[in-house]
XYZ file of C-alpha atoms in Angstrom:
719
model
C 197.360 98.587 120.741
C 193.829 99.926 121.768
C 192.277 98.466 124.748
C 188.549 97.717 124.736
C 187.192 99.863 127.738
C 184.803 97.118 128.567
C 187.853 94.983 129.595
C 188.804 94.638 133.108
C 191.951 95.306 135.031
C 192.920 91.595 134.798
C 192.348 91.647 130.953
C 194.545 95.081 130.763
C 197.315 93.139 132.570
C 197.008 90.154 130.181
C 197.203 92.387 127.193
C 200.467 94.055 128.521
C 201.923 90.441 129.322
C 201.156 89.361 125.924
C 202.325 92.354 124.117
C 205.738 92.292 126.136
C 206.357 88.619 125.243
C 205.445 89.170 121.616
C 207.547 92.245 121.255
C 210.532 90.308 122.677
C 210.266 87.213 120.742
C 208.594 87.726 117.183
C 210.801 87.837 114.353
C 208.440 89.896 112.212
C 207.801 93.594 111.898
C 206.230 94.099 115.171
C 204.548 97.357 114.070
C 202.582 95.224 111.541
C 202.147 92.118 113.530
C 200.579 94.046 116.516
C 198.330 96.095 114.384
C 194.807 95.639 115.347
C 192.813 93.519 112.812
C 189.332 93.932 114.459
C 188.274 95.074 118.047
C 184.912 94.674 119.412
C 183.148 94.491 122.789
C 184.228 90.839 123.155
C 187.862 90.326 122.026
C 190.664 92.309 120.308
C 192.706 90.519 117.373
C 195.856 91.800 116.258
C 198.282 89.962 113.945
C 200.105 87.985 116.781
C 197.335 87.764 119.453
C 193.646 87.348 120.485
C 192.760 88.613 123.983
C 189.274 87.977 125.372
C 188.614 89.110 128.962
C 191.372 87.357 130.936
C 192.171 84.849 128.313
C 194.449 85.079 125.373
C 196.509 83.144 122.625
C 199.464 84.482 120.869
C 201.862 83.276 118.244
C 205.280 84.796 119.024
C 206.376 82.740 115.866
C 204.506 81.248 113.055
C 205.308 77.690 114.251
C 203.464 77.758 117.794
C 200.453 79.130 119.611
C 200.555 79.877 123.411
C 197.472 80.474 125.405
C 196.665 80.958 129.080
C 193.486 78.797 128.906
C 192.607 76.704 131.867
C 189.625 74.984 133.095
C 188.962 77.591 135.847
C 189.391 80.431 133.145
C 186.761 78.741 131.125
C 184.594 78.259 134.129
C 184.698 81.948 134.762
C 184.050 82.885 131.135
C 181.262 80.279 130.534
C 179.725 79.540 134.064
C 176.622 78.095 132.384
C 178.772 74.888 131.824
C 179.655 72.324 134.053
C 183.078 71.728 134.787
C 182.635 68.099 133.897
C 181.403 69.156 130.330
C 184.671 71.133 129.320
C 187.369 68.518 127.797
C 190.873 69.258 126.412
C 191.734 66.717 123.797
C 195.142 68.296 123.241
C 197.708 68.164 126.217
C 199.324 71.505 125.384
C 198.912 74.187 122.724
C 199.844 73.536 119.352
C 203.500 73.423 118.195
C 204.456 72.890 114.601
C 205.871 69.779 113.538
C 209.124 69.678 111.537
C 208.645 70.583 107.913
C 205.497 71.277 105.854
C 202.969 68.315 105.305
C 203.426 66.651 102.016
C 202.199 68.558 98.796
C 200.911 71.500 101.155
C 202.078 74.927 100.265
C 203.919 77.207 102.591
C 202.490 80.241 103.710
C 204.254 83.386 105.432
C 203.023 86.827 106.181
C 203.712 89.610 108.707
C 200.716 88.284 110.922
C 202.486 85.348 112.605
C 199.022 84.296 114.324
C 197.597 83.683 110.925
C 200.750 81.941 109.809
C 200.437 79.563 112.774
C 196.723 78.740 112.357
C 197.371 78.084 108.538
C 200.211 75.641 109.539
C 198.035 73.902 112.131
C 195.358 73.589 109.552
C 197.612 72.093 107.120
C 198.858 69.590 109.648
C 195.209 68.396 110.509
C 194.101 68.313 106.891
C 197.035 65.868 106.301
C 196.085 63.701 109.704
C 192.523 63.791 108.171
C 193.338 61.329 105.165
C 192.978 57.555 106.023
C 195.044 54.661 104.555
C 192.511 54.260 101.748
C 193.402 57.842 100.579
C 190.121 59.286 101.495
C 189.183 61.825 104.327
C 188.112 60.421 107.671
C 184.793 61.989 107.876
C 183.576 62.297 111.450
C 181.124 65.173 110.937
C 178.168 66.207 108.793
C 178.517 65.088 105.223
C 177.326 68.578 103.957
C 179.958 70.358 105.877
C 182.225 67.880 103.943
C 181.030 69.166 100.446
C 181.559 72.722 101.840
C 185.067 71.996 102.942
C 186.049 70.556 99.561
C 184.561 73.433 98.075
C 186.349 75.940 100.239
C 189.916 74.567 99.927
C 190.088 70.776 99.948
C 189.601 70.585 96.155
C 192.476 72.897 95.460
C 195.044 71.464 98.415
C 193.974 67.836 98.421
C 192.440 67.027 95.035
C 193.051 63.291 94.833
C 191.866 62.797 98.307
C 188.678 64.758 97.587
C 188.245 62.900 94.519
C 188.618 59.441 96.241
C 186.221 60.562 99.057
C 183.303 61.841 96.765
C 183.723 58.598 94.620
C 182.932 56.618 97.843
C 179.765 58.587 98.104
C 178.348 57.463 94.700
C 176.499 54.039 94.010
C 175.496 52.977 90.454
C 176.268 56.336 88.915
C 174.007 58.054 91.641
C 174.968 60.261 94.514
C 173.952 58.319 97.767
C 170.774 59.612 99.198
C 170.247 57.686 102.142
C 171.519 59.307 105.225
C 170.308 57.200 108.261
C 167.498 56.026 106.200
C 165.747 59.364 105.919
C 165.644 60.319 102.245
C 163.724 61.973 100.755
C 162.758 63.737 104.007
C 166.615 64.756 104.193
C 167.627 65.642 100.644
C 170.963 67.547 100.925
C 173.061 65.000 98.806
C 172.984 67.168 95.710
C 175.840 69.291 97.433
C 178.066 66.528 96.124
C 177.845 68.311 92.678
C 179.398 71.678 94.042
C 182.392 69.653 95.526
C 182.678 67.618 92.345
C 182.903 70.462 90.153
C 185.497 72.245 92.294
C 187.700 69.095 92.143
C 187.463 69.398 88.223
C 188.336 72.922 88.081
C 191.440 72.364 90.030
C 192.639 69.229 88.354
C 191.149 69.282 84.797
C 190.690 65.566 85.020
C 188.416 64.819 82.011
C 187.766 61.204 83.147
C 186.509 62.880 86.557
C 184.435 65.328 84.515
C 182.410 62.514 82.836
C 182.051 60.373 85.720
C 180.842 63.595 87.746
C 178.482 64.620 85.126
C 176.768 61.242 84.938
C 176.257 61.099 88.767
C 174.897 64.649 88.882
C 172.502 64.189 85.968
C 171.135 60.911 87.206
C 170.624 62.294 90.801
C 169.069 65.625 89.512
C 166.634 63.465 87.285
C 165.536 61.476 90.371
C 165.217 64.583 92.501
C 162.871 66.054 90.131
C 160.518 63.126 89.945
C 160.331 62.674 93.717
C 161.080 66.218 95.275
C 159.895 68.907 92.915
C 156.858 70.872 94.044
C 154.706 71.450 91.002
C 153.010 74.588 92.679
C 156.186 76.608 93.716
C 158.871 75.103 91.536
C 160.984 74.340 94.559
C 162.023 70.928 96.063
C 160.969 69.394 99.093
C 162.984 68.088 101.925
C 164.868 69.086 105.126
C 167.574 71.678 105.260
C 170.924 70.722 103.728
C 173.001 71.358 106.989
C 171.117 69.211 109.342
C 168.950 66.092 109.687
C 166.025 68.456 109.995
C 165.235 71.815 108.471
C 167.370 74.507 110.411
C 165.344 75.660 113.348
C 162.502 73.022 112.897
C 163.801 71.274 116.186
C 161.797 74.276 117.942
C 158.527 72.809 116.513
C 157.885 69.563 118.322
C 154.686 69.033 116.532
C 156.533 68.314 113.245
C 157.040 64.871 112.098
C 158.893 63.362 109.198
C 155.770 64.204 106.960
C 155.858 67.642 107.960
C 159.824 67.887 107.490
C 159.366 66.690 103.871
C 156.746 69.202 103.176
C 159.211 72.034 103.998
C 161.181 73.486 101.005
C 164.489 74.739 102.341
C 166.707 77.653 101.074
C 169.877 75.414 101.059
C 168.328 72.580 99.156
C 166.969 74.660 96.433
C 170.192 76.693 96.342
C 172.310 73.597 95.859
C 169.969 72.360 93.047
C 170.107 75.535 91.138
C 173.836 75.414 91.390
C 173.954 71.836 90.445
C 171.901 72.646 87.189
C 174.177 75.510 86.472
C 177.227 73.186 87.054
C 175.841 70.487 84.919
C 175.526 73.058 82.018
C 179.039 74.019 82.400
C 180.197 70.331 82.288
C 178.077 69.784 79.315
C 179.737 72.693 77.589
C 183.248 71.275 78.689
C 182.337 68.038 77.052
C 181.141 69.853 73.858
C 177.338 68.397 74.593
C 174.530 70.793 73.680
C 172.096 71.226 76.865
C 169.603 73.553 78.357
C 170.410 73.259 82.012
C 170.954 76.822 82.373
C 167.132 77.232 81.932
C 166.494 74.915 84.830
C 169.048 76.668 86.961
C 167.473 79.914 86.182
C 163.852 78.432 87.107
C 165.114 77.516 90.369
C 166.766 80.825 90.806
C 163.432 82.637 90.068
C 161.525 80.318 92.505
C 163.871 80.987 95.269
C 163.574 84.810 94.995
C 160.133 84.576 94.605
C 159.261 82.359 97.681
C 162.054 82.634 99.942
C 163.209 86.124 99.862
C 161.679 88.307 102.742
C 161.483 91.995 101.374
C 160.772 93.256 104.666
C 163.539 91.756 106.693
C 166.119 91.974 103.958
C 167.027 88.266 103.998
C 166.205 84.981 102.724
C 163.809 82.802 104.813
C 165.502 79.460 105.711
C 162.586 77.369 104.500
C 159.004 77.241 103.611
C 156.753 75.113 106.157
C 153.245 74.417 106.886
C 150.350 72.192 105.745
C 148.172 73.361 103.090
C 149.649 77.020 102.914
C 153.427 77.036 102.774
C 154.727 80.012 104.704
C 158.264 81.601 105.386
C 160.168 80.465 108.571
C 160.993 83.524 110.640
C 164.711 82.288 110.730
C 167.345 82.649 108.085
C 170.293 80.230 107.199
C 173.346 82.013 106.807
C 175.349 79.256 105.334
C 173.123 79.235 102.449
C 172.792 83.004 102.202
C 176.335 83.100 101.552
C 175.913 80.755 98.816
C 173.242 82.953 97.373
C 175.846 85.698 97.304
C 178.667 83.627 95.912
C 176.525 81.887 93.155
C 174.709 85.010 92.053
C 171.189 83.923 93.256
C 170.965 87.215 95.260
C 170.781 89.527 92.297
C 170.492 93.245 91.803
C 171.286 94.820 95.180
C 170.330 92.045 97.295
C 173.642 90.477 97.876
C 175.353 93.885 99.294
C 172.340 94.386 101.288
C 172.180 90.843 102.884
C 175.630 90.951 103.810
C 175.134 94.264 105.394
C 171.733 93.659 107.074
C 171.970 90.239 108.520
C 172.630 90.430 112.072
C 175.910 88.938 113.312
C 177.523 88.938 116.857
C 181.049 89.576 117.903
C 181.811 85.872 117.898
C 180.743 85.196 114.341
C 177.673 84.517 112.095
C 175.151 82.261 113.398
C 174.208 79.080 111.288
C 170.591 80.292 111.781
C 169.395 83.555 112.938
C 168.165 83.908 115.650
C 170.329 81.153 116.889
C 169.035 78.036 118.394
C 170.325 78.689 121.704
C 172.686 81.113 123.577
C 175.518 78.575 123.760
C 179.015 79.833 122.905
C 179.105 79.582 119.013
C 182.315 77.569 118.669
C 180.761 74.686 120.687
C 177.554 74.101 119.274
C 175.297 74.271 115.999
C 174.880 78.206 116.461
C 178.123 78.719 114.621
C 180.442 76.515 112.446
C 183.619 77.350 110.904
C 182.420 76.510 107.293
C 179.542 78.963 107.623
C 181.928 81.650 108.930
C 184.424 80.907 105.981
C 181.504 81.077 103.277
C 180.139 84.297 104.811
C 183.713 85.679 104.890
C 184.109 84.801 101.004
C 180.668 86.394 100.241
C 181.767 89.592 102.164
C 184.797 89.860 100.048
C 182.631 88.945 96.990
C 180.707 92.180 97.520
C 183.588 94.362 98.954
C 182.353 94.618 102.516
C 185.715 94.895 104.342
C 184.014 95.735 107.720
C 182.063 92.374 107.398
C 185.182 90.521 106.240
C 187.459 92.010 109.140
C 184.821 90.894 111.675
C 184.428 87.503 110.117
C 188.065 86.892 110.112
C 188.133 87.905 113.589
C 185.536 85.395 114.615
C 186.980 82.657 112.830
C 190.597 83.103 114.113
C 189.335 83.671 117.606
C 187.661 80.283 117.794
C 190.667 78.487 116.165
C 193.404 80.275 118.206
C 191.457 79.973 121.693
C 189.922 76.787 121.304
C 190.968 74.443 118.327
C 194.864 75.072 119.406
C 193.733 73.084 122.740
C 191.387 70.776 121.190
C 188.691 72.346 123.714
C 185.135 70.804 123.204
C 182.258 71.346 125.519
C 179.302 68.946 126.181
C 180.943 66.253 123.955
C 180.548 68.379 120.724
C 183.441 67.402 118.728
C 185.552 69.902 116.723
C 185.075 69.461 113.092
C 188.845 69.415 112.389
C 188.650 68.939 108.673
C 186.177 71.720 108.234
C 187.544 74.098 110.551
C 191.031 73.550 108.677
C 189.699 73.747 105.227
C 187.861 77.092 106.210
C 190.957 78.652 107.611
C 193.072 77.694 104.500
C 190.286 79.138 102.351
C 190.915 82.491 103.876
C 194.424 82.399 102.448
C 193.641 80.796 99.186
C 190.378 82.568 98.113
C 190.438 85.750 100.259
C 193.956 87.069 100.523
C 195.276 85.714 97.296
C 191.923 85.907 95.747
C 191.945 82.589 93.672
C 188.624 81.613 91.917
C 189.196 78.548 89.878
C 187.357 78.294 86.758
C 187.486 75.614 84.041
C 189.847 77.741 82.013
C 192.245 78.772 84.786
C 192.745 80.821 87.787
C 191.188 84.262 88.281
C 192.880 86.619 91.008
C 190.862 89.062 93.046
C 192.489 89.459 96.426
C 191.032 91.398 99.176
C 193.259 92.202 102.371
C 191.789 94.119 105.117
C 193.503 97.504 106.183
C 194.708 95.875 109.443
C 196.693 93.177 107.622
C 199.425 94.964 105.724
C 202.855 93.537 104.495
C 204.109 90.940 102.144
C 202.322 87.560 101.854
C 203.823 84.696 100.437
C 202.353 81.364 99.266
C 205.061 78.984 98.135
C 204.837 75.453 96.151
C 201.074 75.822 95.373
C 200.432 72.824 93.136
C 198.014 73.625 90.234
C 197.363 71.079 87.564
C 200.934 70.703 85.966
C 202.345 73.835 87.300
C 203.858 74.796 90.802
C 203.355 78.515 91.805
C 204.960 80.873 94.190
C 202.611 83.804 94.747
C 203.665 86.976 96.455
C 200.918 89.734 97.613
C 201.625 93.112 98.878
C 199.208 95.854 100.112
C 195.724 95.985 101.233
C 192.364 96.622 99.584
C 190.847 94.903 96.646
C 192.218 97.046 93.792
C 195.226 95.442 91.795
C 198.008 98.101 90.865
C 200.062 95.414 89.138
C 200.378 91.735 88.561
C 203.355 89.896 86.798
C 204.444 86.460 86.237
C 208.135 85.740 86.227
C 208.722 89.410 86.081
C 206.694 90.066 83.176
C 203.465 92.214 83.398
C 200.297 89.900 82.770
C 197.664 91.073 80.306
C 194.835 90.439 83.070
C 194.710 88.969 86.619
C 194.071 85.578 84.980
C 196.329 82.421 84.858
C 195.437 80.048 81.947
C 194.850 76.205 82.891
C 197.597 75.131 80.378
C 200.559 76.648 82.436
C 203.229 74.202 83.162
C 206.476 74.286 85.166
C 207.488 76.543 88.244
C 206.416 80.175 88.038
C 206.339 83.131 90.331
C 203.373 85.420 90.389
C 203.670 88.733 92.039
C 200.605 91.030 92.997
C 200.757 94.479 94.354
C 197.418 96.170 95.637
C 196.507 99.757 96.070
C 196.552 100.524 99.829
C 193.266 101.577 100.989
C 189.934 100.802 102.438
C 187.691 98.952 100.014
C 184.486 100.185 101.165
C 182.355 101.732 103.996
C 179.520 99.248 103.918
C 177.900 98.676 107.063
C 177.704 95.621 109.423
C 174.498 94.726 111.531
C 175.661 93.670 114.980
C 173.470 92.018 117.661
C 175.297 92.072 121.259
C 172.436 90.245 122.912
C 171.448 86.735 122.334
C 168.446 87.030 120.029
C 166.271 84.003 120.513
C 163.004 83.273 118.862
C 159.860 83.257 121.024
C 158.761 79.800 122.100
C 156.416 77.712 119.869
C 152.987 77.671 121.471
C 151.065 74.404 122.235
C 147.329 74.722 121.162
C 144.421 72.413 122.002
C 141.679 72.744 119.370
C 138.327 71.857 120.053
C 135.260 72.514 118.011
C 135.272 76.290 117.186
C 137.557 77.281 119.964
C 141.351 77.146 120.732
C 143.162 76.839 124.107
C 147.019 77.910 124.394
C 148.107 75.358 126.821
C 151.468 77.053 127.745
C 149.917 80.587 127.916
C 152.069 83.143 129.470
C 150.068 86.501 130.574
C 151.731 89.573 129.143
C 152.865 87.788 125.943
C 151.544 88.762 122.722
C 149.995 86.196 120.701
C 148.736 85.993 117.328
C 146.029 83.932 115.564
C 147.014 83.173 112.142
C 144.032 82.608 109.551
C 145.637 81.617 106.228
C 148.523 83.643 107.005
C 146.600 86.819 108.286
C 147.549 87.581 111.861
C 144.922 88.575 114.329
C 145.869 89.529 118.044
C 144.757 87.304 120.900
C 143.930 88.508 124.307
C 143.474 85.445 126.219
C 144.409 81.984 126.498
C 141.107 80.825 125.287
C 139.775 82.194 122.036
C 136.990 81.581 119.598
C 137.748 80.944 115.923
C 136.247 83.340 113.401
C 133.640 82.176 111.151
C 134.921 81.485 107.457
C 133.108 80.146 104.403
C 136.208 78.632 102.792
C 138.939 76.154 103.520
C 141.001 77.537 106.458
C 144.106 76.888 108.072
C 144.392 78.188 111.585
C 147.342 78.583 113.944
C 148.915 80.579 116.868
C 152.228 82.166 117.153
C 154.126 84.417 119.593
C 155.022 87.965 118.601
C 158.736 88.750 119.798
C 160.546 92.055 120.138
C 162.308 91.440 116.730
C 160.664 88.585 115.138
C 157.588 86.313 115.397
C 158.174 82.797 116.475
C 157.259 79.501 114.649
C 153.407 78.663 114.339
C 151.810 76.003 116.248
C 150.237 72.843 114.825
C 147.794 74.244 112.369
C 144.182 73.271 112.461
C 142.509 72.738 109.103
C 138.690 73.753 108.741
C 137.785 71.775 105.456
C 134.584 73.745 105.027
C 133.701 71.361 102.478
C 133.628 67.675 103.452
C 136.629 65.935 101.785
C 135.795 63.312 99.260
C 136.985 59.798 100.623
C 138.260 57.189 98.303
C 139.326 53.841 99.897
C 142.469 52.041 98.937
C 141.864 48.545 97.407
C 143.413 45.625 99.215
C 146.485 44.726 96.872
C 150.047 44.117 97.036
C 150.772 45.915 93.874
C 153.193 48.805 93.793
C 150.841 51.003 91.872
C 147.232 51.656 92.749
C 144.809 53.919 90.565
C 141.668 55.319 92.253
C 138.977 57.249 90.380
C 137.097 60.288 91.900
C 134.738 62.629 90.475
C 134.542 66.184 91.219
C 131.813 68.915 90.322
C 134.444 71.516 89.187
C 137.837 71.407 87.736
C 140.725 73.263 89.329
C 143.102 72.797 92.272
C 142.460 70.357 95.107
C 144.718 69.008 98.009
C 145.468 65.324 98.576
C 146.464 63.364 101.446
C 146.346 59.544 102.544
C 145.211 58.079 105.937
C 147.317 55.279 106.901
C 148.310 53.044 109.574
C 152.056 53.124 110.215
C 154.509 50.357 110.120
C 157.653 52.143 111.775
C 159.548 52.751 108.764
C 159.306 55.392 105.966
C 156.707 54.854 102.999
C 157.174 57.218 100.003
C 154.683 57.288 97.029
C 154.186 59.278 93.868
C 150.938 60.756 92.897
C 149.900 61.577 89.337
C 146.452 62.745 88.158
C 145.382 61.843 84.634
C 148.795 60.893 83.888
C 150.409 64.134 84.849
C 152.847 64.084 87.781
C 151.627 66.107 90.838
C 153.800 65.202 93.948
C 155.041 62.865 96.483
C 153.430 61.397 99.615
C 155.554 60.619 102.525
C 153.894 58.244 105.173
C 156.217 57.972 108.220
C 155.843 56.289 111.591
C 153.141 58.181 113.593
C 151.422 58.104 116.956
C 148.148 56.570 117.257
C 146.155 56.761 120.430
C 144.109 53.650 119.473
C 143.619 51.322 116.632
C 140.837 53.670 115.044
C 143.102 56.613 114.653
C 144.893 57.095 111.325
C 147.931 59.104 110.757
C 147.909 61.421 107.706
C 150.429 61.962 105.074
C 151.734 65.396 103.864
C 149.215 67.255 101.556
C 149.814 67.332 97.789
C 148.454 70.007 95.473
C 146.841 68.263 92.590
C 144.859 69.508 89.516
C 141.733 67.762 88.660
C 139.378 67.924 85.685
C 135.501 68.441 85.915
C 134.068 64.861 86.139
C 135.922 61.612 86.387
C 139.624 61.655 87.189
C 142.190 58.836 87.548
C 144.479 59.335 90.611
C 147.720 56.849 90.484
C 149.610 56.492 93.661
C 152.869 54.374 93.012
C 155.242 53.331 95.620
C 158.663 54.308 95.293
C 161.299 51.523 96.296
C 163.800 53.370 98.520
C 167.656 52.283 98.629
C 167.105 50.985 102.020
C 164.660 47.959 102.526
C 161.431 48.839 104.406
C 157.837 47.526 105.353
C 155.318 49.573 103.478
C 152.618 51.115 105.584
C 149.030 50.359 105.304
C 146.986 53.025 103.313
C 143.337 53.221 104.187
C 141.595 55.986 102.167
C 142.618 59.015 100.103
C 141.233 62.496 100.826
C 140.509 64.908 97.945
C 140.120 68.289 99.696
C 138.517 71.299 98.142
C 140.308 74.687 98.986
């Protein structure tokens, strides 16, 4: 076993102790179990142990994990945490129960640590099912959808189906989460999970049920969320209650969050349309949903791909002129690869060029904070699992090995003891589903399709030997699968000792069968991985006071490089106080900090209207729909927003001009310094004709009761 030169003497002794114990107690071929899977500056992972500094976890057999983690050792590793913040929810390291959880397949390899982690995951997936047959969801619903997609649909199809049904009301996927829809609009991720359940089960009733729910939900989304100007949908990022990274911009409120157009929501929408098209084909229904999916794919690649950085921006944000966030969302980037949003050579370049750390891929890059990834939102198991699938998909063995190391490191060292820090609970179901996905979808290479299972295994060079998956239930069959070799090139594949015509198993197979796959040993590629060893944090978002034609950076730091953005064009600033350039058109000003690697988020913008907006007052009425007439001297593009007095709840209204839908206004609770100050909604791009125009603003009745705000006037802005 190689030893990282940066490890200390204590770590070296730990390695020796672990190696001696494993050599003396492991039943497997030690030459294989001790083979290094990944080694970096932080830890070393072999088939039977993980060693990081003076801490280790090992699996002498596939039925237990042993570790020397103590509070004092964690204190020495993560001194930034208070001792009281570290919690052990498990009294001792994991020890396998007798037998295998019901209906769960057995897995055995010559990497006992991987075996042990799989069985630990199988037990915890079984424990996550309640008496109602549904998963006990204690974490983000969006991660539940990811978990079902990753492996729960294949391993726990009935429980997945029951849980997904509980998230549908009157043939519509439940949109409200803490009363935040449409500001938070990640619910369409349900479609991906539902489709995976159908592919695993072939249940035609479920297919028809899912098709209705997805179709109705997409119809509502297109009316409320679609941005006519970009072709993207509005709403906060699908993995959090706010767009990923927006927490750094304290100036943003609910109206601004809604104005964002996130990568995750738009990928899930594109995929939902593609799924709906496939569902219709399964049901023999003619449709054009593939065209809708293509439109979203084109819009994503046009507006969210950053050619200079070589990755997708996590969202568009801003007031009048949407601009790309400096961050990327790696959960969504992995989905771009897996679902062919990243076309041409973008998929391979994305996996190779996106910076990752030794401890894994960050949910967002740069990370929100420098906290140990496993304990906070800087990294999730589901994100790492999707990234690993994407790495395998493009054949990047280097990225896959590092990704497996990160996933197994977190599970072996911390999940085996139930360690959490700062009361951040471990997502047991998501972490377990992520681990199982590595067995099913990476090593065994199973991709479920309506017609059957396609096998495309990928095994890193450091994980040789025979791998066996027994009693895997697929529809009306029970499969025993054996896999030998490394790489991703199949040398032979047989079923019941008979050669298969291709690496594809049809969905009508019944009974017990044995599938044997042999890979041609060898590396799959020499594709690169971009590693960041230091914690790359975005520069802070500046606070700017605007007064007349000047601005003042309140939290100015001498020596920091500040930039003034003028409709997206950047100009250097050399002082905390600066004069705004003269403009003869509508202009949006903001300030951002230039960092070593990336610029930070922009400050709250200042809008210079140039031409005085046309004001039209709201009539006093209790009607849901109001039509206001405005006259303009020229036809073309305008901006519209509403000045209102908030009531403390969310008020959502749809805007149309001359009978054509234009967009959605969000009027949320805002801060008022006195009774004369109004809050303003998000801005909607509208098209007006020369002369008189009828603008209709209709209130949308949200699923949750609310008190409408008091609109005062409409502003029609020339830009």
